GROMACS .gro file of N, CA and C in nm:
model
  324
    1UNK      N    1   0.681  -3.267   0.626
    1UNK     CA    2   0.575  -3.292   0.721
    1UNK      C    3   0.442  -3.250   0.659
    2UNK      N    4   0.365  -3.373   0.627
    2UNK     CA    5   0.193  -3.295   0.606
    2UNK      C    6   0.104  -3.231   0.698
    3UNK      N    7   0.063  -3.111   0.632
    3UNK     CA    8  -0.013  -3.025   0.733
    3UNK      C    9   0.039  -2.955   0.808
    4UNK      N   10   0.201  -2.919   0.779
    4UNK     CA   11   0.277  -2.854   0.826
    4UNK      C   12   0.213  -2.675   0.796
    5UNK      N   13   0.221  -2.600   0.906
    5UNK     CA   14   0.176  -2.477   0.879
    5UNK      C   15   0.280  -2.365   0.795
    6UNK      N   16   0.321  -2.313   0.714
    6UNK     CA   17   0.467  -2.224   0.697
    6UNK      C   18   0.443  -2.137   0.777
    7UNK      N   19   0.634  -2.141   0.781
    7UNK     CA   20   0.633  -2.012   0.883
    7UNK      C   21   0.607  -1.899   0.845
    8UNK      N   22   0.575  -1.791   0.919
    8UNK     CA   23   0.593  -1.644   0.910
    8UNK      C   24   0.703  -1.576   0.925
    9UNK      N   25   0.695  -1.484   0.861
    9UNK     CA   26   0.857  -1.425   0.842
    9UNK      C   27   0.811  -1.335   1.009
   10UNK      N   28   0.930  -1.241   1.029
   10UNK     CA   29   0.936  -1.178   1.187
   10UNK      C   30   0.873  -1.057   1.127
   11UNK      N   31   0.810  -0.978   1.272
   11UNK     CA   32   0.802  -0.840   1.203
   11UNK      C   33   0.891  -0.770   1.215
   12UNK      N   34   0.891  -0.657   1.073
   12UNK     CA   35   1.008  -0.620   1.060
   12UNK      C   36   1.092  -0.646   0.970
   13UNK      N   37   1.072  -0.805   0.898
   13UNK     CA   38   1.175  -0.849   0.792
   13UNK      C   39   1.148  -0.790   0.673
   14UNK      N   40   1.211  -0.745   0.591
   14UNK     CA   41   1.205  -0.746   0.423
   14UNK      C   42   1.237  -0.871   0.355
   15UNK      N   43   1.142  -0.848   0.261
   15UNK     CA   44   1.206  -0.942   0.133
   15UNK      C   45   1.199  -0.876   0.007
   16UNK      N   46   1.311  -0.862  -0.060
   16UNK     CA   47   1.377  -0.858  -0.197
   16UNK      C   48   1.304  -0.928  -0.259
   17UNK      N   49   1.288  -0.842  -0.395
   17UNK     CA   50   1.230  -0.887  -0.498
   17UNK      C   51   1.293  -0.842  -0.645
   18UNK      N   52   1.325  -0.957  -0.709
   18UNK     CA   53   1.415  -0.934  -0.823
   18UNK      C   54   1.439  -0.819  -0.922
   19UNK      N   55   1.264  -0.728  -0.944
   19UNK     CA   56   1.180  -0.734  -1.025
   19UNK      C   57   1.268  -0.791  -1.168
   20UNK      N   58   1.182  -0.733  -1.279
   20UNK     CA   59   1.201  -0.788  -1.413
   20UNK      C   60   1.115  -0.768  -1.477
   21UNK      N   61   1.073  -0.796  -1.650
   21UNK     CA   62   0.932  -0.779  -1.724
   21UNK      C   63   0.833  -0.900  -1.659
   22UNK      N   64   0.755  -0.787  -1.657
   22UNK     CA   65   0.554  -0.828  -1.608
   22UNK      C   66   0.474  -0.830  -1.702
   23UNK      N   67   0.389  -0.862  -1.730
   23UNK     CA   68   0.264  -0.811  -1.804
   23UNK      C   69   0.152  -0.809  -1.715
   24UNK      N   70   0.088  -0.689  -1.720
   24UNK     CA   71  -0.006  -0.640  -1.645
   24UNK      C   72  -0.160  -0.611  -1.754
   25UNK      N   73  -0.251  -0.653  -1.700
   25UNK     CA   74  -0.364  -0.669  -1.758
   25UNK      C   75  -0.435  -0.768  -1.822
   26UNK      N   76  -0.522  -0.815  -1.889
   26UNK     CA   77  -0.545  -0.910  -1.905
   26UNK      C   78  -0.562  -0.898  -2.078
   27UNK      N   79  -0.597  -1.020  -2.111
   27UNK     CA   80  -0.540  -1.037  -2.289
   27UNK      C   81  -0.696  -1.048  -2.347
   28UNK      N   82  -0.709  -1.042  -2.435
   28UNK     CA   83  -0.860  -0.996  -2.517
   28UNK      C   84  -0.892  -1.180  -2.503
   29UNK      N   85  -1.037  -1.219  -2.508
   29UNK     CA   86  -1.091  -1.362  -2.465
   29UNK      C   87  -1.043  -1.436  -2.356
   30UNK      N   88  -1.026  -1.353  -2.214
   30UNK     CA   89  -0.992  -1.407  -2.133
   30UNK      C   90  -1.131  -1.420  -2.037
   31UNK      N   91  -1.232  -1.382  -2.092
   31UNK     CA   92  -1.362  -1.408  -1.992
   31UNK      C   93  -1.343  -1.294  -1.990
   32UNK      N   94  -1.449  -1.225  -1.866
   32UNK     CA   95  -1.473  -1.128  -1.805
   32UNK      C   96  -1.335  -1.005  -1.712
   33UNK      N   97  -1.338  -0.898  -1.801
   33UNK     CA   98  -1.275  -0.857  -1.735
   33UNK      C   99  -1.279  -0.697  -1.669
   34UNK      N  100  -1.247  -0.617  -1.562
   34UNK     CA  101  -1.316  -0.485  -1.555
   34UNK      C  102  -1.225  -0.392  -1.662
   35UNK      N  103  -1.264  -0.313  -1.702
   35UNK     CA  104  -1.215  -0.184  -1.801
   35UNK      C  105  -1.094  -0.139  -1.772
   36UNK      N  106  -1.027  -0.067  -1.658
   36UNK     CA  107  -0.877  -0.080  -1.653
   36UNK      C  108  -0.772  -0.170  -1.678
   37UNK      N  109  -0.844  -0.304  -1.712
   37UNK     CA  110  -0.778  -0.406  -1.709
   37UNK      C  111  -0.752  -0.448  -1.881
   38UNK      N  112  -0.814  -0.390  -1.967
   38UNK     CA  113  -0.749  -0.399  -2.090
   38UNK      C  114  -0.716  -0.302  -2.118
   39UNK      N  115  -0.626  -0.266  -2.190
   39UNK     CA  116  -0.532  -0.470  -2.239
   39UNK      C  117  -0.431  -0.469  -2.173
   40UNK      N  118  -0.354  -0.586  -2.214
   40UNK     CA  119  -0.221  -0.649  -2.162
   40UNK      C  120  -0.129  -0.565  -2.197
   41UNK      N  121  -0.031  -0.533  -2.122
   41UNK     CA  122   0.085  -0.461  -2.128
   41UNK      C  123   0.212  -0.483  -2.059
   42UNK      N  124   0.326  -0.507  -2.158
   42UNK     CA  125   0.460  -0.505  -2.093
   42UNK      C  126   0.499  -0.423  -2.015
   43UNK      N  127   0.565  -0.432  -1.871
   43UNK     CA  128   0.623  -0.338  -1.810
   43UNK      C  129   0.749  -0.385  -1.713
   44UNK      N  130   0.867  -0.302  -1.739
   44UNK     CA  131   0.981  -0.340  -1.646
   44UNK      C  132   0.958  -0.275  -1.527
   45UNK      N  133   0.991  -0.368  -1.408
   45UNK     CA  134   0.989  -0.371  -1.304
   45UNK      C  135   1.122  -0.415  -1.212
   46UNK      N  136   1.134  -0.240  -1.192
   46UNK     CA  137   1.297  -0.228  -1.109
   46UNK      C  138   1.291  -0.334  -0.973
   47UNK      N  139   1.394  -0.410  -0.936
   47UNK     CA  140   1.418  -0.479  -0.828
   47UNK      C  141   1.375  -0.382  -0.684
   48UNK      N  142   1.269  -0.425  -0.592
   48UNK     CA  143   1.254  -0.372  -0.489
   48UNK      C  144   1.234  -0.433  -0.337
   49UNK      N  145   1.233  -0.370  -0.221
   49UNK     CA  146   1.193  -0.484  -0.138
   49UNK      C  147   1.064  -0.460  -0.073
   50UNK      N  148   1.014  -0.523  -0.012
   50UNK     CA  149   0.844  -0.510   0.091
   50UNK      C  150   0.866  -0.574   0.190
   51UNK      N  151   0.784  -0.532   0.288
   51UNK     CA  152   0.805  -0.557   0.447
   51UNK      C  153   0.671  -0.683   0.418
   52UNK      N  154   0.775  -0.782   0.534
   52UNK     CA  155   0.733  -0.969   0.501
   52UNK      C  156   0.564  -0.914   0.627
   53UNK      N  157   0.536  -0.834   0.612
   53UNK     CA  158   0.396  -0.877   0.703
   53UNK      C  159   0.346  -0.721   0.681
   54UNK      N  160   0.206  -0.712   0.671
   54UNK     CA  161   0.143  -0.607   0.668
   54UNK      C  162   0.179  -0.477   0.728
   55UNK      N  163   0.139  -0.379   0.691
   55UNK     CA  164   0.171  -0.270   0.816
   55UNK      C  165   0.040  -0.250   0.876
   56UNK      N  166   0.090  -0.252   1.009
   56UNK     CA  167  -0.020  -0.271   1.129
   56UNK      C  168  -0.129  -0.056   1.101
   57UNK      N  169  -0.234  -0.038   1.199
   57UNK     CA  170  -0.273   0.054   1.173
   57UNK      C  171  -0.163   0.155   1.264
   58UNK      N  172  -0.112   0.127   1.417
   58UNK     CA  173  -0.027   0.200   1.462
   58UNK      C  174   0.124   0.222   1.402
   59UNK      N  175   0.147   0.120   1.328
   59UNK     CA  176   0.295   0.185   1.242
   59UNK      C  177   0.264   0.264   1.190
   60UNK      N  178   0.131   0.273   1.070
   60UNK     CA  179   0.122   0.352   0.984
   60UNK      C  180   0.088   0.516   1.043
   61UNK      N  181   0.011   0.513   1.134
   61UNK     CA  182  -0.051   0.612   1.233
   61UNK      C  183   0.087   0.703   1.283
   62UNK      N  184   0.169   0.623   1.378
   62UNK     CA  185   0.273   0.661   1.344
   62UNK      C  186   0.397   0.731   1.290
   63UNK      N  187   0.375   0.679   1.149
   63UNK     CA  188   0.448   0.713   1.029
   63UNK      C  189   0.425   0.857   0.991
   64UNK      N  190   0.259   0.876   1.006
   64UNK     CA  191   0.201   0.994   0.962
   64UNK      C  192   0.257   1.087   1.072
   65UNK      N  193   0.245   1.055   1.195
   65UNK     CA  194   0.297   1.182   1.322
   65UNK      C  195   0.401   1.219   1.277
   66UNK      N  196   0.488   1.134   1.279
   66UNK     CA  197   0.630   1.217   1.235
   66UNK      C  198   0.680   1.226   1.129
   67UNK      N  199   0.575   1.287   1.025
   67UNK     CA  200   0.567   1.349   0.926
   67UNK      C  201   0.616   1.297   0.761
   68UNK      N  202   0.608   1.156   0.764
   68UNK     CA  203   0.605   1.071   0.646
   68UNK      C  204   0.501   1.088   0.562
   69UNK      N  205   0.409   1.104   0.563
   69UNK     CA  206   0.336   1.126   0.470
   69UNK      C  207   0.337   1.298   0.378
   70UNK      N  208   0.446   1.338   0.454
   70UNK     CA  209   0.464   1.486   0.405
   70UNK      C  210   0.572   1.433   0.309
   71UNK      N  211   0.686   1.330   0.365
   71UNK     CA  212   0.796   1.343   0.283
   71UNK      C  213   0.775   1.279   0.148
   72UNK      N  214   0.855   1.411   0.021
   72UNK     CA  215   0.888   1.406  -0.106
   72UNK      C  216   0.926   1.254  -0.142
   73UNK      N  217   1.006   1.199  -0.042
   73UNK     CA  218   1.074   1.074  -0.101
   73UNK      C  219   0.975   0.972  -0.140
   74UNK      N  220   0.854   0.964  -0.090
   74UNK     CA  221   0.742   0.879  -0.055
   74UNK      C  222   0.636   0.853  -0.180
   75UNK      N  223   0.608   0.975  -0.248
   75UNK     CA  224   0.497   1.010  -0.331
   75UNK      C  225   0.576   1.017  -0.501
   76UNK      N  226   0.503   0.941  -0.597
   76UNK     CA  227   0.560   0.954  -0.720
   76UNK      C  228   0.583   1.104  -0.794
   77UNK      N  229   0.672   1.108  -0.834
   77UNK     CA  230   0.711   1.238  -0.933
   77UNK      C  231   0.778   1.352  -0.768
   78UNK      N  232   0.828   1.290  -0.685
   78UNK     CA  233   0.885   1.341  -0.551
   78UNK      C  234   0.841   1.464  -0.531
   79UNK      N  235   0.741   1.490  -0.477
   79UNK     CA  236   0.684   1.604  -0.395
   79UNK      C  237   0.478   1.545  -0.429
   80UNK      N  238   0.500   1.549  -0.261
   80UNK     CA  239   0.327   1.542  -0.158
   80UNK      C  240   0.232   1.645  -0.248
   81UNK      N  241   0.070   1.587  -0.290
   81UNK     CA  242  -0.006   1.693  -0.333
   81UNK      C  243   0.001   1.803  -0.241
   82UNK      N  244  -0.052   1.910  -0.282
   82UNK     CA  245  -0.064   2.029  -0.161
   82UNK      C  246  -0.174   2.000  -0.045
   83UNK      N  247  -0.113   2.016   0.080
   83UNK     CA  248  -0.212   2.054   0.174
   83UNK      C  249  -0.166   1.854   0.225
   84UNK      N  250  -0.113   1.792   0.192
   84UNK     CA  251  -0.071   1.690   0.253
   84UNK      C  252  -0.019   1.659   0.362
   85UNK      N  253  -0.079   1.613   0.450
   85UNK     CA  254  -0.036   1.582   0.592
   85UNK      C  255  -0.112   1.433   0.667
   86UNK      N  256  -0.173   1.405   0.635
   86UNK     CA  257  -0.235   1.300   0.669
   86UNK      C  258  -0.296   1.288   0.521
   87UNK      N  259  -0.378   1.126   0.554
   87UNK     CA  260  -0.489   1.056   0.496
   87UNK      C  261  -0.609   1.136   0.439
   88UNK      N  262  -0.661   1.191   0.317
   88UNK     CA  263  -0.777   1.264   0.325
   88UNK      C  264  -0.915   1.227   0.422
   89UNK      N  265  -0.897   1.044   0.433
   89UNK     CA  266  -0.985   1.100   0.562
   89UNK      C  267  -0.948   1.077   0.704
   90UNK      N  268  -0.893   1.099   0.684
   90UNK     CA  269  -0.830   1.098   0.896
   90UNK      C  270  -0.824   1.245   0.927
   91UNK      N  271  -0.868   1.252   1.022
   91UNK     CA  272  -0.857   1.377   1.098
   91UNK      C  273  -0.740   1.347   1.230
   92UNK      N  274  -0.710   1.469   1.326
   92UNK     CA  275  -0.625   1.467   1.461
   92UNK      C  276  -0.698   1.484   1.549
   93UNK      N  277  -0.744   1.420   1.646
   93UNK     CA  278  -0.852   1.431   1.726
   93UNK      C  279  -0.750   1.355   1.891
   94UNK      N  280  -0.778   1.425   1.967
   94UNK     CA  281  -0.748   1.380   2.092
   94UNK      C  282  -0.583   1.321   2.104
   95UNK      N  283  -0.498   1.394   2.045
   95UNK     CA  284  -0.404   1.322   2.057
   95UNK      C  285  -0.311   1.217   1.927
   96UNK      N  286  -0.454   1.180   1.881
   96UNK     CA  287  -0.398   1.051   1.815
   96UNK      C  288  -0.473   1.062   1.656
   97UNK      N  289  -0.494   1.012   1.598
   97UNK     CA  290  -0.516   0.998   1.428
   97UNK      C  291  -0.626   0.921   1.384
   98UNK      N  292  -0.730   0.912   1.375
   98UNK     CA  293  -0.874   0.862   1.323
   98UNK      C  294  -0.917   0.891   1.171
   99UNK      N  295  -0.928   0.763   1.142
   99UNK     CA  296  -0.964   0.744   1.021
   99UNK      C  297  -1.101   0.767   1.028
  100UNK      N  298  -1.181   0.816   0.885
  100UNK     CA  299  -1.309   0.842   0.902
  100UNK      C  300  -1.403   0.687   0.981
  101UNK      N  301  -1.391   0.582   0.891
  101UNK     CA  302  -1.403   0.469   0.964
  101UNK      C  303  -1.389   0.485   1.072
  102UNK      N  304  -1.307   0.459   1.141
  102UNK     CA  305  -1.308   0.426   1.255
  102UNK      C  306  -1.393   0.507   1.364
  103UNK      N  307  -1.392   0.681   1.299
  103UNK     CA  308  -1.521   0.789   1.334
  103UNK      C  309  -1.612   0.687   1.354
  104UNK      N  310  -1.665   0.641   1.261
  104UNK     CA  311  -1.814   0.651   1.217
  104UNK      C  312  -1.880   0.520   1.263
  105UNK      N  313  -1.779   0.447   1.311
  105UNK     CA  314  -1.809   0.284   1.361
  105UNK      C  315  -1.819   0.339   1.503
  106UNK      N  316  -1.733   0.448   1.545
  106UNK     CA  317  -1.784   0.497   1.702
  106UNK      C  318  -1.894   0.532   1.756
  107UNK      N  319  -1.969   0.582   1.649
  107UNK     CA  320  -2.095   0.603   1.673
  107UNK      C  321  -2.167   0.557   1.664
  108UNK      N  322  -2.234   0.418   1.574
  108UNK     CA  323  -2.322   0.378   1.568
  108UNK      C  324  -2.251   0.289   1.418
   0.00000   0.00000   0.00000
């Protein structure tokens, strides 16, 4: 069908991803490129999965209450910098979890 829209996956779904070798970065005379980005480099990439739709701000908000962002399993080399509990900028205010943004758009 032309002009058919694709579907969206549900929320909630995963999708699997094979991984395998990548090359990450870009290759010398490729135009313009920013500074982390050279050079090109091989890298294996273990098979993983990702959630088929964004995470909303209340999942993530969420996530943080009951104490995911503390857990070891989450953060590379398994264990949270110190003093980890939230977002460096979110504060606990009234209940609920505010990002500095969202502060600062409250006011003006």
């Amino acid at each position: 069908m032309v002009g058919a829209r694709p579907q969206l996956a549900a929320p909630g779904q995963w999708l699997a991803a094979a991984g395998g070798p990548l090359e990450l970065g870009s290759r010398p005379g490729e135009g313009f490129v920013f500074d982390n980005e050279k050079w090109a480099t091989a890298v294996q990439v273990a098979p993983f999965s990702i959630g088929a739709q964004p995470v909303t701000n209340g999942e993530f908000a969420e996530f943080v209450r009951v104490g995911g962002y503390r857990d070891p399993r989450w953060w590379a080399g398994g264990s949270p910098p110190p003093g980890a509990g939230m977002p460096r900028y979110w504060r606990a205010s009234g209940g609920g979890l505010n990002s500095g943004a969202s502060i600062a758009g409250s006011v003006g």
